[in-house]
Structure formats: C-alpha cells, structure tokens
Amino acid sequence: MLSHFGRILRQKEASISMGAPEEATKKKPTSGHISEQLEEDISTFPHMEVSHLYFLLQVATTSHAALADAEVAAAKTKLLGLIAEHHMAPFYERVAAEFHWPVDTALLATMKYFYPPQQTQHNEDELTKLDGQLADAEANLGDIEVLEAHLGRARLYSLIGDKDKVLEAFHTALAKPTSVNQKIIIQLHIIRVGLFFSDLPLVETHIKKARVLIDEGGDWDRRNRLKV
C-alpha cells in the first residue's frame, strides 16, 4: 500500500515539470496553432498543489498513515483555502463526500456562481460564452478555432476540478481534425488530470498513447515533457 502511495506521489511531483510555470505571462495567439497562452494554461491546470494536499488527506485515512492530527488539520485548512481561491465547486463536492465533511453551502454557492480570476462573472455565463465561441467557430471559422473552443471548455473544467467534464472536453477535442503535436498536448494534459486525481490507469493509458504520437513525429518540446 505504501509503495502504491509513494508511486503516485513521485508521479505527482514529476508532473509539475510537465507544463509551463504556474505564473505564465500573456502571449498572443499564433496563427495556425493553438494560442501559446491557452497551451500554457492547459499545461498548468489543475493546480498540483491542490492534488498534493488531497493526496495527503487520502493517505491520512489509511491504516498506514503517519501524519499527526495537527498536520492533517493544517492540510485540510490549506486545501479548503485553495479550493475556495480557485472556485473549485465540483472538486469541493467530491472531497467533501469522500472525507464526509459537512458542506458549507454558502461557500459552495459562491464557488459555483463566480469564475476566477475576474470574480464578477458567473461560471454558467462563462460556459455560455464558450458555447457561443464554439458555435461561431464551427459556423464561420476554421479547424484551429474549433479546437481552441473545445480546449477553452477543458481549461475551465480543469481549473475547477471537474474530472468527468474535462475528460469529456478533451476527448471531444481529440475527435476533431488535429495535428500530431496538438494531440500530444491533449494527451499530456489528460495525464496531468490523471495524476491530479491519482488515477493511475488513466495516466498509464495516455502515456502509452502519447508515446505512440511522439514516435509519429512529435517535436522536441513535447518529447521532453513526456520524458519528464
């Protein structure tokens, strides 16, 4: 059991190097490619510090736990603070159910109705906006704009920790016309999502898929990210 947890922890720590730094500077879209800002965003979400704390609390529930009560309490407090900061309503509901925590309904409502970092735009409004961008891209624009619209949805779901919806968004994106490097970008992010949720079968499946794509002609940057 401990070796299993250790394996997940090592993979989580390594995953931080798979993407760009958390504090990415704004960049202009590159014609014919996914915008660099969007690529950086989806390579740094969901936040792995949240996952690390979540994992520590999972370990604390096992018979092998070696964490003091004060350490568990500190991890819980910090985790809840990060969940609130990033308005991770779906993830909050997941961990509250898993750890049998009472749900703070006021906090949950706040997280559901406001989208960071603007703090003034409802999540549903953001999704409506993304739906509009997707419809416009499909009707009037090209494949890259359609792909970016799907990845925009994945970015939001990734940020707020909605595992099912982020994976759905990425699988939809993979079904669209995409280059090898674009497919690799998506596979790398699915790996990150798997690490975030300690889903080793998901991680292993998509590492294999990414390796196949790398062999088909992925560029050096994606090769290096996968090696890490």
Short mmCIF file of C-alpha atoms in Angstrom, two decimals:
data_model
loop_
_atom_site.label_atom_id
_atom_site.label_comp_id
_atom_site.label_asym_id
_atom_site.label_seq_id
_atom_site.Cartn_x
_atom_site.Cartn_y
_atom_site.Cartn_z
CA MET A 1 0.00 0.00 0.00
CA LEU A 2 2.76 2.44 0.93
CA SER A 3 4.65 1.69 -2.27
CA HIS A 4 1.45 2.44 -4.22
CA PHE A 5 1.05 5.81 -2.49
CA GLY A 6 4.73 6.56 -2.97
CA ARG A 7 4.46 5.85 -6.67
CA ILE A 8 1.55 8.25 -7.05
CA LEU A 9 3.35 10.94 -5.03
CA ARG A 10 6.50 10.68 -7.17
CA GLN A 11 4.44 10.96 -10.33
CA LYS A 12 2.55 13.97 -8.97
CA GLU A 13 5.81 15.74 -8.14
CA ALA A 14 7.25 14.98 -11.56
CA SER A 15 4.11 16.24 -13.28
CA ILE A 16 4.81 19.79 -12.14
CA SER A 17 7.67 19.84 -14.65
CA MET A 18 5.44 18.65 -17.50
CA GLY A 19 3.92 22.06 -18.02
CA ALA A 20 4.93 25.69 -18.04
CA PRO A 21 5.39 27.68 -14.80
CA GLU A 22 2.16 28.44 -12.93
CA GLU A 23 2.61 32.20 -13.37
CA ALA A 24 2.52 32.39 -17.15
CA THR A 25 2.72 35.70 -18.96
CA LYS A 26 0.08 36.58 -21.51
CA LYS A 27 1.03 35.78 -25.09
CA LYS A 28 -0.58 36.49 -28.43
CA PRO A 29 -2.22 33.67 -30.38
CA THR A 30 0.00 32.09 -33.02
CA SER A 31 -1.61 31.75 -36.45
CA GLY A 32 -2.26 28.12 -37.41
CA HIS A 33 -1.52 26.82 -33.92
CA ILE A 34 -3.19 26.68 -30.54
CA SER A 35 -2.53 30.01 -28.84
CA GLU A 36 0.50 29.83 -26.59
CA GLN A 37 -1.47 31.23 -23.65
CA LEU A 38 -4.13 28.54 -23.98
CA GLU A 39 -1.47 25.84 -24.27
CA GLU A 40 0.27 27.13 -21.15
CA ASP A 41 -3.00 27.31 -19.24
CA ILE A 42 -3.97 23.73 -20.01
CA SER A 43 -0.46 22.57 -19.13
CA THR A 44 -0.66 24.09 -15.62
CA PHE A 45 -4.28 23.30 -14.67
CA PRO A 46 -5.48 21.72 -12.49
CA HIS A 47 -3.20 23.06 -9.77
CA MET A 48 -1.00 20.26 -8.47
CA GLU A 49 -0.63 21.79 -5.00
CA VAL A 50 -4.33 21.06 -4.54
CA SER A 51 -3.74 17.48 -5.62
CA HIS A 52 -0.81 17.08 -3.24
CA LEU A 53 -2.90 18.15 -0.24
CA TYR A 54 -5.79 15.98 -1.39
CA PHE A 55 -3.43 13.02 -1.61
CA LEU A 56 -2.04 13.66 1.89
CA LEU A 57 -5.56 13.62 3.30
CA GLN A 58 -6.29 10.38 1.44
CA VAL A 59 -3.17 8.83 2.96
CA ALA A 60 -4.23 10.07 6.39
CA THR A 61 -7.37 7.93 6.18
CA THR A 62 -5.38 4.70 5.77
CA SER A 63 -4.08 2.44 8.50
CA HIS A 64 -0.54 3.27 7.32
CA ALA A 65 -0.91 6.99 7.99
CA ALA A 66 1.96 8.60 9.87
CA LEU A 67 0.57 12.13 9.93
CA ALA A 68 -0.11 13.89 13.21
CA ASP A 69 -3.57 15.32 13.81
CA ALA A 70 -2.16 18.83 13.54
CA GLU A 71 -0.66 18.03 10.13
CA VAL A 72 -3.97 16.66 8.90
CA ALA A 73 -5.83 19.72 10.15
CA ALA A 74 -3.30 22.05 8.50
CA ALA A 75 -3.55 20.16 5.20
CA LYS A 76 -7.35 20.34 5.31
CA THR A 77 -7.33 24.08 6.04
CA LYS A 78 -4.89 24.79 3.22
CA LEU A 79 -6.78 22.57 0.79
CA LEU A 80 -10.08 24.29 1.51
CA GLY A 81 -8.40 27.66 1.08
CA LEU A 82 -7.08 26.72 -2.36
CA ILE A 83 -10.41 25.22 -3.38
CA ALA A 84 -12.13 28.47 -2.45
CA GLU A 85 -9.45 30.58 -4.16
CA HIS A 86 -9.88 28.75 -7.46
CA HIS A 87 -13.65 28.29 -7.07
CA MET A 88 -13.41 24.53 -7.46
CA ALA A 89 -17.04 23.72 -6.70
CA PRO A 90 -17.12 20.26 -8.35
CA PHE A 91 -13.89 19.26 -6.63
CA TYR A 92 -15.15 20.56 -3.28
CA GLU A 93 -18.25 18.39 -3.59
CA ARG A 94 -16.05 15.41 -4.44
CA VAL A 95 -13.71 15.75 -1.46
CA ALA A 96 -16.50 16.63 0.97
CA ALA A 97 -18.29 13.43 0.03
CA GLU A 98 -15.11 11.35 0.15
CA PHE A 99 -13.98 12.61 3.56
CA HIS A 100 -17.51 13.01 4.99
CA TRP A 101 -17.04 16.72 5.61
CA PRO A 102 -20.09 18.92 6.21
CA VAL A 103 -20.71 21.04 3.12
CA ASP A 104 -20.50 24.80 3.55
CA THR A 105 -23.48 25.71 1.36
CA ALA A 106 -22.62 29.41 1.31
CA LEU A 107 -19.08 28.68 0.13
CA LEU A 108 -20.35 26.20 -2.45
CA ALA A 109 -22.82 28.74 -3.83
CA THR A 110 -20.09 31.38 -4.09
CA MET A 111 -17.78 28.99 -5.92
CA LYS A 112 -20.49 27.90 -8.33
CA TYR A 113 -21.56 31.36 -9.29
CA PHE A 114 -18.28 33.19 -9.68
CA TYR A 115 -15.45 32.43 -12.06
CA PRO A 116 -11.86 33.38 -11.17
CA PRO A 117 -9.87 35.49 -11.66
CA GLN A 118 -12.39 38.19 -12.61
CA GLN A 119 -14.60 37.40 -9.59
CA THR A 120 -17.55 39.05 -11.34
CA GLN A 121 -18.56 36.54 -13.97
CA HIS A 122 -20.73 33.53 -13.23
CA ASN A 123 -19.47 30.08 -14.16
CA GLU A 124 -22.61 29.47 -16.18
CA ASP A 125 -22.07 32.76 -18.01
CA GLU A 126 -18.54 31.69 -18.84
CA LEU A 127 -19.79 28.37 -20.20
CA THR A 128 -22.44 30.17 -22.24
CA LYS A 129 -19.72 32.41 -23.65
CA LEU A 130 -17.60 29.37 -24.52
CA ASP A 131 -20.60 27.69 -26.16
CA GLY A 132 -21.10 30.81 -28.27
CA GLN A 133 -17.45 30.80 -29.31
CA LEU A 134 -17.73 27.14 -30.28
CA ALA A 135 -20.88 27.71 -32.34
CA ASP A 136 -19.29 30.67 -34.11
CA ALA A 137 -16.09 28.72 -34.79
CA GLU A 138 -18.00 25.77 -36.23
CA ALA A 139 -20.14 28.01 -38.43
CA ASN A 140 -17.67 30.64 -39.57
CA LEU A 141 -14.08 29.78 -38.72
CA GLY A 142 -11.54 27.01 -39.21
CA ASP A 143 -10.44 23.81 -37.51
CA ILE A 144 -7.96 25.52 -35.19
CA GLU A 145 -10.63 27.87 -33.83
CA VAL A 146 -13.00 24.94 -33.25
CA LEU A 147 -10.23 23.09 -31.42
CA GLU A 148 -9.44 26.14 -29.29
CA ALA A 149 -13.13 26.48 -28.37
CA HIS A 150 -13.19 22.89 -27.10
CA LEU A 151 -9.91 23.41 -25.26
CA GLY A 152 -11.32 26.57 -23.70
CA ARG A 153 -14.06 24.46 -22.13
CA ALA A 154 -11.48 21.93 -20.99
CA ARG A 155 -9.44 24.74 -19.42
CA LEU A 156 -12.41 25.89 -17.33
CA TYR A 157 -13.36 22.38 -16.21
CA SER A 158 -9.73 21.64 -15.41
CA LEU A 159 -9.37 24.78 -13.32
CA ILE A 160 -12.42 23.97 -11.20
CA GLY A 161 -11.58 20.27 -10.85
CA ASP A 162 -14.46 18.67 -12.75
CA LYS A 163 -12.83 15.40 -13.80
CA ASP A 164 -15.65 13.96 -15.89
CA LYS A 165 -16.30 17.12 -17.87
CA VAL A 166 -12.66 17.96 -18.51
CA LEU A 167 -12.04 14.46 -19.87
CA GLU A 168 -15.17 14.70 -22.00
CA ALA A 169 -13.98 18.02 -23.41
CA PHE A 170 -10.55 16.63 -24.24
CA HIS A 171 -11.92 13.50 -25.88
CA THR A 172 -14.23 15.68 -27.98
CA ALA A 173 -11.22 17.78 -28.99
CA LEU A 174 -9.26 14.66 -29.95
CA ALA A 175 -12.07 13.67 -32.31
CA LYS A 176 -11.62 16.92 -34.25
CA PRO A 177 -9.02 17.44 -37.00
CA THR A 178 -5.77 17.94 -35.10
CA SER A 179 -2.04 17.74 -35.77
CA VAL A 180 0.24 15.24 -34.05
CA ASN A 181 1.59 17.94 -31.73
CA GLN A 182 -1.91 19.10 -30.84
CA LYS A 183 -2.88 15.52 -29.99
CA ILE A 184 0.23 15.24 -27.82
CA ILE A 185 -0.68 18.45 -25.97
CA ILE A 186 -4.07 16.96 -25.16
CA GLN A 187 -2.62 13.61 -24.13
CA LEU A 188 -0.14 15.33 -21.79
CA HIS A 189 -2.93 17.22 -20.13
CA ILE A 190 -5.05 14.10 -19.70
CA ILE A 191 -2.01 12.58 -17.99
CA ARG A 192 -1.88 15.61 -15.68
CA VAL A 193 -5.57 15.23 -14.88
CA GLY A 194 -4.99 11.57 -14.09
CA LEU A 195 -2.14 12.47 -11.74
CA PHE A 196 -4.25 15.14 -10.09
CA PHE A 197 -6.93 12.58 -9.25
CA SER A 198 -4.45 9.73 -8.54
CA ASP A 199 -5.96 7.77 -11.42
CA LEU A 200 -3.02 5.57 -12.39
CA PRO A 201 -4.86 3.53 -15.07
CA LEU A 202 -5.77 6.79 -16.82
CA VAL A 203 -2.17 8.01 -16.56
CA GLU A 204 -0.69 4.78 -17.89
CA THR A 205 -3.17 4.55 -20.77
CA HIS A 206 -2.43 8.05 -22.00
CA ILE A 207 1.33 7.80 -21.52
CA LYS A 208 1.19 4.90 -23.97
CA LYS A 209 -0.92 6.94 -26.39
CA ALA A 210 1.42 9.91 -26.09
CA ARG A 211 4.45 7.72 -26.81
CA VAL A 212 2.82 6.44 -29.99
CA LEU A 213 2.18 10.01 -31.10
CA ILE A 214 5.73 11.05 -30.21
CA ASP A 215 7.02 8.26 -32.44
CA GLU A 216 4.82 9.60 -35.24
CA GLY A 217 6.67 12.89 -35.23
CA GLY A 218 6.17 14.95 -32.10
CA ASP A 219 8.53 17.90 -31.69
CA TRP A 220 11.40 18.02 -29.18
CA ASP A 221 9.47 20.07 -26.61
CA ARG A 222 6.66 17.51 -26.34
CA ARG A 223 9.19 14.67 -26.31
CA ASN A 224 10.96 16.29 -23.37
CA ARG A 225 7.72 16.86 -21.47
CA LEU A 226 6.77 13.21 -21.79
CA LYS A 227 10.25 12.05 -20.70
CA VAL A 228 9.89 14.09 -17.52
#
